[in-house]
PDB file of C-alpha atoms in Angstrom:
ATOM      1  CA  UNK U   1       0.423  12.129   6.614  1.00 60.00           C
ATOM      2  CA  UNK U   2       1.608   8.516   6.751  1.00 85.00           C
ATOM      3  CA  UNK U   3      -1.576   7.027   5.340  1.00 94.00           C
ATOM      4  CA  UNK U   4      -2.802   6.535   1.787  1.00 96.00           C
ATOM      5  CA  UNK U   5      -6.102   8.089   0.692  1.00 95.00           C
ATOM      6  CA  UNK U   6      -8.946   5.593   1.228  1.00 95.00           C
ATOM      7  CA  UNK U   7      -9.639   4.698  -2.414  1.00 96.00           C
ATOM      8  CA  UNK U   8      -5.932   4.410  -3.230  1.00 97.00           C
ATOM      9  CA  UNK U   9      -5.478   2.220  -0.158  1.00 96.00           C
ATOM     10  CA  UNK U  10      -8.359  -0.011  -1.255  1.00 97.00           C
ATOM     11  CA  UNK U  11      -6.811  -0.473  -4.710  1.00 97.00           C
ATOM     12  CA  UNK U  12      -3.326  -1.071  -3.257  1.00 97.00           C
ATOM     13  CA  UNK U  13      -4.705  -3.663  -0.825  1.00 96.00           C
ATOM     14  CA  UNK U  14      -6.547  -5.551  -3.560  1.00 96.00           C
ATOM     15  CA  UNK U  15      -3.305  -5.683  -5.576  1.00 96.00           C
ATOM     16  CA  UNK U  16      -1.315  -6.753  -2.483  1.00 95.00           C
ATOM     17  CA  UNK U  17      -3.868  -9.560  -2.101  1.00 93.00           C
ATOM     18  CA  UNK U  18      -2.881 -10.788  -5.557  1.00 93.00           C
ATOM     19  CA  UNK U  19      -5.634  -9.420  -7.780  1.00 95.00           C
ATOM     20  CA  UNK U  20      -4.630  -8.301 -11.259  1.00 96.00           C
ATOM     21  CA  UNK U  21      -5.332  -4.754 -12.418  1.00 96.00           C
ATOM     22  CA  UNK U  22      -8.140  -5.891 -14.720  1.00 96.00           C
ATOM     23  CA  UNK U  23      -9.792  -7.787 -11.829  1.00 97.00           C
ATOM     24  CA  UNK U  24      -9.543  -4.720  -9.593  1.00 97.00           C
ATOM     25  CA  UNK U  25     -11.053  -2.489 -12.274  1.00 97.00           C
ATOM     26  CA  UNK U  26     -13.959  -4.914 -12.765  1.00 97.00           C
ATOM     27  CA  UNK U  27     -14.550  -5.294  -9.025  1.00 96.00           C
ATOM     28  CA  UNK U  28     -14.548  -1.545  -8.383  1.00 97.00           C
ATOM     29  CA  UNK U  29     -16.219  -0.503 -11.644  1.00 96.00           C
ATOM     30  CA  UNK U  30     -13.396   1.797 -12.710  1.00 97.00           C
ATOM     31  CA  UNK U  31     -11.075   1.821 -15.701  1.00 96.00           C
ATOM     32  CA  UNK U  32      -7.884  -0.203 -15.829  1.00 96.00           C
ATOM     33  CA  UNK U  33      -6.039   3.085 -16.392  1.00 97.00           C
ATOM     34  CA  UNK U  34      -7.460   4.479 -13.126  1.00 97.00           C
ATOM     35  CA  UNK U  35      -6.283   1.358 -11.302  1.00 97.00           C
ATOM     36  CA  UNK U  36      -2.850   1.606 -12.899  1.00 97.00           C
ATOM     37  CA  UNK U  37      -2.507   5.277 -11.903  1.00 98.00           C
ATOM     38  CA  UNK U  38      -3.695   4.628  -8.337  1.00 97.00           C
ATOM     39  CA  UNK U  39      -1.186   1.782  -7.940  1.00 97.00           C
ATOM     40  CA  UNK U  40       1.640   3.877  -9.366  1.00 97.00           C
ATOM     41  CA  UNK U  41       0.768   6.733  -6.999  1.00 97.00           C
ATOM     42  CA  UNK U  42       0.409   4.343  -4.035  1.00 97.00           C
ATOM     43  CA  UNK U  43       3.845   2.838  -4.649  1.00 96.00           C
ATOM     44  CA  UNK U  44       5.388   6.314  -4.871  1.00 97.00           C
ATOM     45  CA  UNK U  45       3.643   7.494  -1.693  1.00 96.00           C
ATOM     46  CA  UNK U  46       4.604   4.366   0.258  1.00 97.00           C
ATOM     47  CA  UNK U  47       8.226   4.696  -0.816  1.00 96.00           C
ATOM     48  CA  UNK U  48       8.179   8.355   0.204  1.00 96.00           C
ATOM     49  CA  UNK U  49       6.605   7.527   3.586  1.00 96.00           C
ATOM     50  CA  UNK U  50       9.131   4.809   4.380  1.00 96.00           C
ATOM     51  CA  UNK U  51      12.143   6.736   3.146  1.00 95.00           C
ATOM     52  CA  UNK U  52      11.056   9.903   4.987  1.00 95.00           C
ATOM     53  CA  UNK U  53      10.730   7.993   8.263  1.00 95.00           C
ATOM     54  CA  UNK U  54      14.166   6.461   7.812  1.00 96.00           C
ATOM     55  CA  UNK U  55      15.646   9.855   7.014  1.00 95.00           C
ATOM     56  CA  UNK U  56      13.983  11.650   9.949  1.00 94.00           C
ATOM     57  CA  UNK U  57      15.153   9.034  12.462  1.00 93.00           C
ATOM     58  CA  UNK U  58      18.540   8.468  10.854  1.00 94.00           C
ATOM     59  CA  UNK U  59      17.857   4.799  10.116  1.00 96.00           C
ATOM     60  CA  UNK U  60      19.769   2.897   7.456  1.00 96.00           C
ATOM     61  CA  UNK U  61      17.349   1.403   4.927  1.00 97.00           C
ATOM     62  CA  UNK U  62      17.980  -2.287   4.328  1.00 97.00           C
ATOM     63  CA  UNK U  63      14.949  -3.116   2.171  1.00 96.00           C
ATOM     64  CA  UNK U  64      11.734  -1.494   1.008  1.00 96.00           C
ATOM     65  CA  UNK U  65       8.903  -3.452  -0.604  1.00 96.00           C
ATOM     66  CA  UNK U  66       6.069  -1.102  -1.548  1.00 96.00           C
ATOM     67  CA  UNK U  67       4.008  -3.836  -3.224  1.00 94.00           C
ATOM     68  CA  UNK U  68       3.594  -5.592   0.144  1.00 95.00           C
ATOM     69  CA  UNK U  69       4.005  -2.429   2.205  1.00 96.00           C
ATOM     70  CA  UNK U  70       7.035  -2.901   4.415  1.00 96.00           C
ATOM     71  CA  UNK U  71      10.503  -1.560   5.132  1.00 97.00           C
ATOM     72  CA  UNK U  72      13.398  -3.095   7.052  1.00 97.00           C
ATOM     73  CA  UNK U  73      15.905  -0.653   8.544  1.00 97.00           C
ATOM     74  CA  UNK U  74      18.828  -0.543  10.948  1.00 97.00           C
ATOM     75  CA  UNK U  75      18.716   1.832  13.893  1.00 95.00           C
ATOM     76  CA  UNK U  76      21.772   2.795  15.894  1.00 91.00           C
ATOM     77  CA  UNK U  77      20.814   2.922  19.562  1.00 86.00           C
ATOM     78  CA  UNK U  78      23.852   3.824  21.608  1.00 87.00           C
ATOM     79  CA  UNK U  79      26.573   1.477  20.374  1.00 91.00           C
ATOM     80  CA  UNK U  80      24.083  -1.173  19.282  1.00 92.00           C
ATOM     81  CA  UNK U  81      22.440  -1.701  15.879  1.00 94.00           C
ATOM     82  CA  UNK U  82      18.812  -2.890  16.044  1.00 94.00           C
ATOM     83  CA  UNK U  83      16.462  -3.837  13.243  1.00 95.00           C
ATOM     84  CA  UNK U  84      13.296  -1.802  12.860  1.00 96.00           C
ATOM     85  CA  UNK U  85      10.371  -3.157  10.842  1.00 96.00           C
ATOM     86  CA  UNK U  86       7.876  -0.741   9.321  1.00 96.00           C
ATOM     87  CA  UNK U  87       4.578  -2.012   7.924  1.00 96.00           C
ATOM     88  CA  UNK U  88       1.781  -0.204   6.149  1.00 96.00           C
ATOM     89  CA  UNK U  89      -1.464  -1.336   7.787  1.00 95.00           C
ATOM     90  CA  UNK U  90      -4.740  -0.440   6.034  1.00 94.00           C
ATOM     91  CA  UNK U  91      -6.845   2.094   7.963  1.00 93.00           C
ATOM     92  CA  UNK U  92      -3.942   2.626  10.394  1.00 94.00           C
ATOM     93  CA  UNK U  93      -1.045   3.818   8.264  1.00 94.00           C
ATOM     94  CA  UNK U  94       2.616   3.035   8.933  1.00 96.00           C
ATOM     95  CA  UNK U  95       3.526   1.210  12.150  1.00 95.00           C
ATOM     96  CA  UNK U  96       7.060   0.443  13.377  1.00 94.00           C
ATOM     97  CA  UNK U  97       8.300  -2.469  15.481  1.00 94.00           C
ATOM     98  CA  UNK U  98      11.770  -2.931  16.927  1.00 93.00           C
ATOM     99  CA  UNK U  99      13.694  -6.186  16.752  1.00 89.00           C
ATOM    100  CA  UNK U 100      12.766  -8.428  19.653  1.00 87.00           C
ATOM    101  CA  UNK U 101       9.292  -6.991  20.161  1.00 87.00           C
ATOM    102  CA  UNK U 102       6.181  -9.104  19.729  1.00 90.00           C
ATOM    103  CA  UNK U 103       4.132  -8.394  16.639  1.00 92.00           C
ATOM    104  CA  UNK U 104       0.503  -7.523  17.424  1.00 93.00           C
ATOM    105  CA  UNK U 105      -2.233  -9.793  16.129  1.00 93.00           C
ATOM    106  CA  UNK U 106      -3.576  -7.152  13.715  1.00 94.00           C
ATOM    107  CA  UNK U 107      -0.189  -7.070  11.948  1.00 94.00           C
ATOM    108  CA  UNK U 108       0.019 -10.851  11.721  1.00 94.00           C
ATOM    109  CA  UNK U 109      -3.537 -11.034  10.347  1.00 94.00           C
ATOM    110  CA  UNK U 110      -2.698  -8.391   7.739  1.00 93.00           C
ATOM    111  CA  UNK U 111       0.517 -10.243   6.773  1.00 94.00           C
ATOM    112  CA  UNK U 112      -1.486 -13.462   6.392  1.00 93.00           C
ATOM    113  CA  UNK U 113      -4.132 -11.700   4.292  1.00 92.00           C
ATOM    114  CA  UNK U 114      -1.626 -10.322   1.773  1.00 92.00           C
ATOM    115  CA  UNK U 115       0.512 -13.457   1.623  1.00 89.00           C
ATOM    116  CA  UNK U 116       3.546 -12.230   3.558  1.00 90.00           C
ATOM    117  CA  UNK U 117       3.178 -15.240   5.848  1.00 90.00           C
ATOM    118  CA  UNK U 118       1.294 -18.513   5.746  1.00 90.00           C
ATOM    119  CA  UNK U 119       0.227 -18.467   9.399  1.00 87.00           C
ATOM    120  CA  UNK U 120      -0.021 -16.130  12.375  1.00 86.00           C
ATOM    121  CA  UNK U 121       3.628 -16.551  13.267  1.00 85.00           C
ATOM    122  CA  UNK U 122       5.956 -13.611  13.947  1.00 88.00           C
ATOM    123  CA  UNK U 123       9.113 -15.639  13.280  1.00 89.00           C
ATOM    124  CA  UNK U 124       7.903 -16.620   9.825  1.00 91.00           C
ATOM    125  CA  UNK U 125       6.997 -13.002   9.080  1.00 92.00           C
ATOM    126  CA  UNK U 126      10.504 -11.876  10.054  1.00 91.00           C
ATOM    127  CA  UNK U 127      12.062 -14.538   7.831  1.00 90.00           C
ATOM    128  CA  UNK U 128       9.931 -13.387   4.899  1.00 90.00           C
ATOM    129  CA  UNK U 129      10.696  -9.682   5.214  1.00 92.00           C
ATOM    130  CA  UNK U 130      14.405 -10.373   5.782  1.00 91.00           C
ATOM    131  CA  UNK U 131      14.738 -12.312   2.492  1.00 84.00           C
TER     132      UNK U 131
END
């Protein structure tokens, strides 16, 4: 449920990596219109995934970026407010990480691949998604 269809995910990931629609269409041998539709549908599905998770858990949405596939939210745990970071990871779907937890290497590698960070550093990734 919280994963894009494979072909849509492939197109979204190529765009997240910085390729233009025309480059994606040439690489995959499909029309630019098909790429445009897949990207539009991917953005809508990612927004729906993130917003649904926030709604189900009662989190306050701070920021959603569907182009890079992440959401920042606030979670009330007892009397404390904690940040929760949701990331869309290709082949895995949406993964959530609470403030203060270590980011796994697969997330850092993905963030590096799509330009969310310039190195495998969790602090830099947090700074980028908090901007």
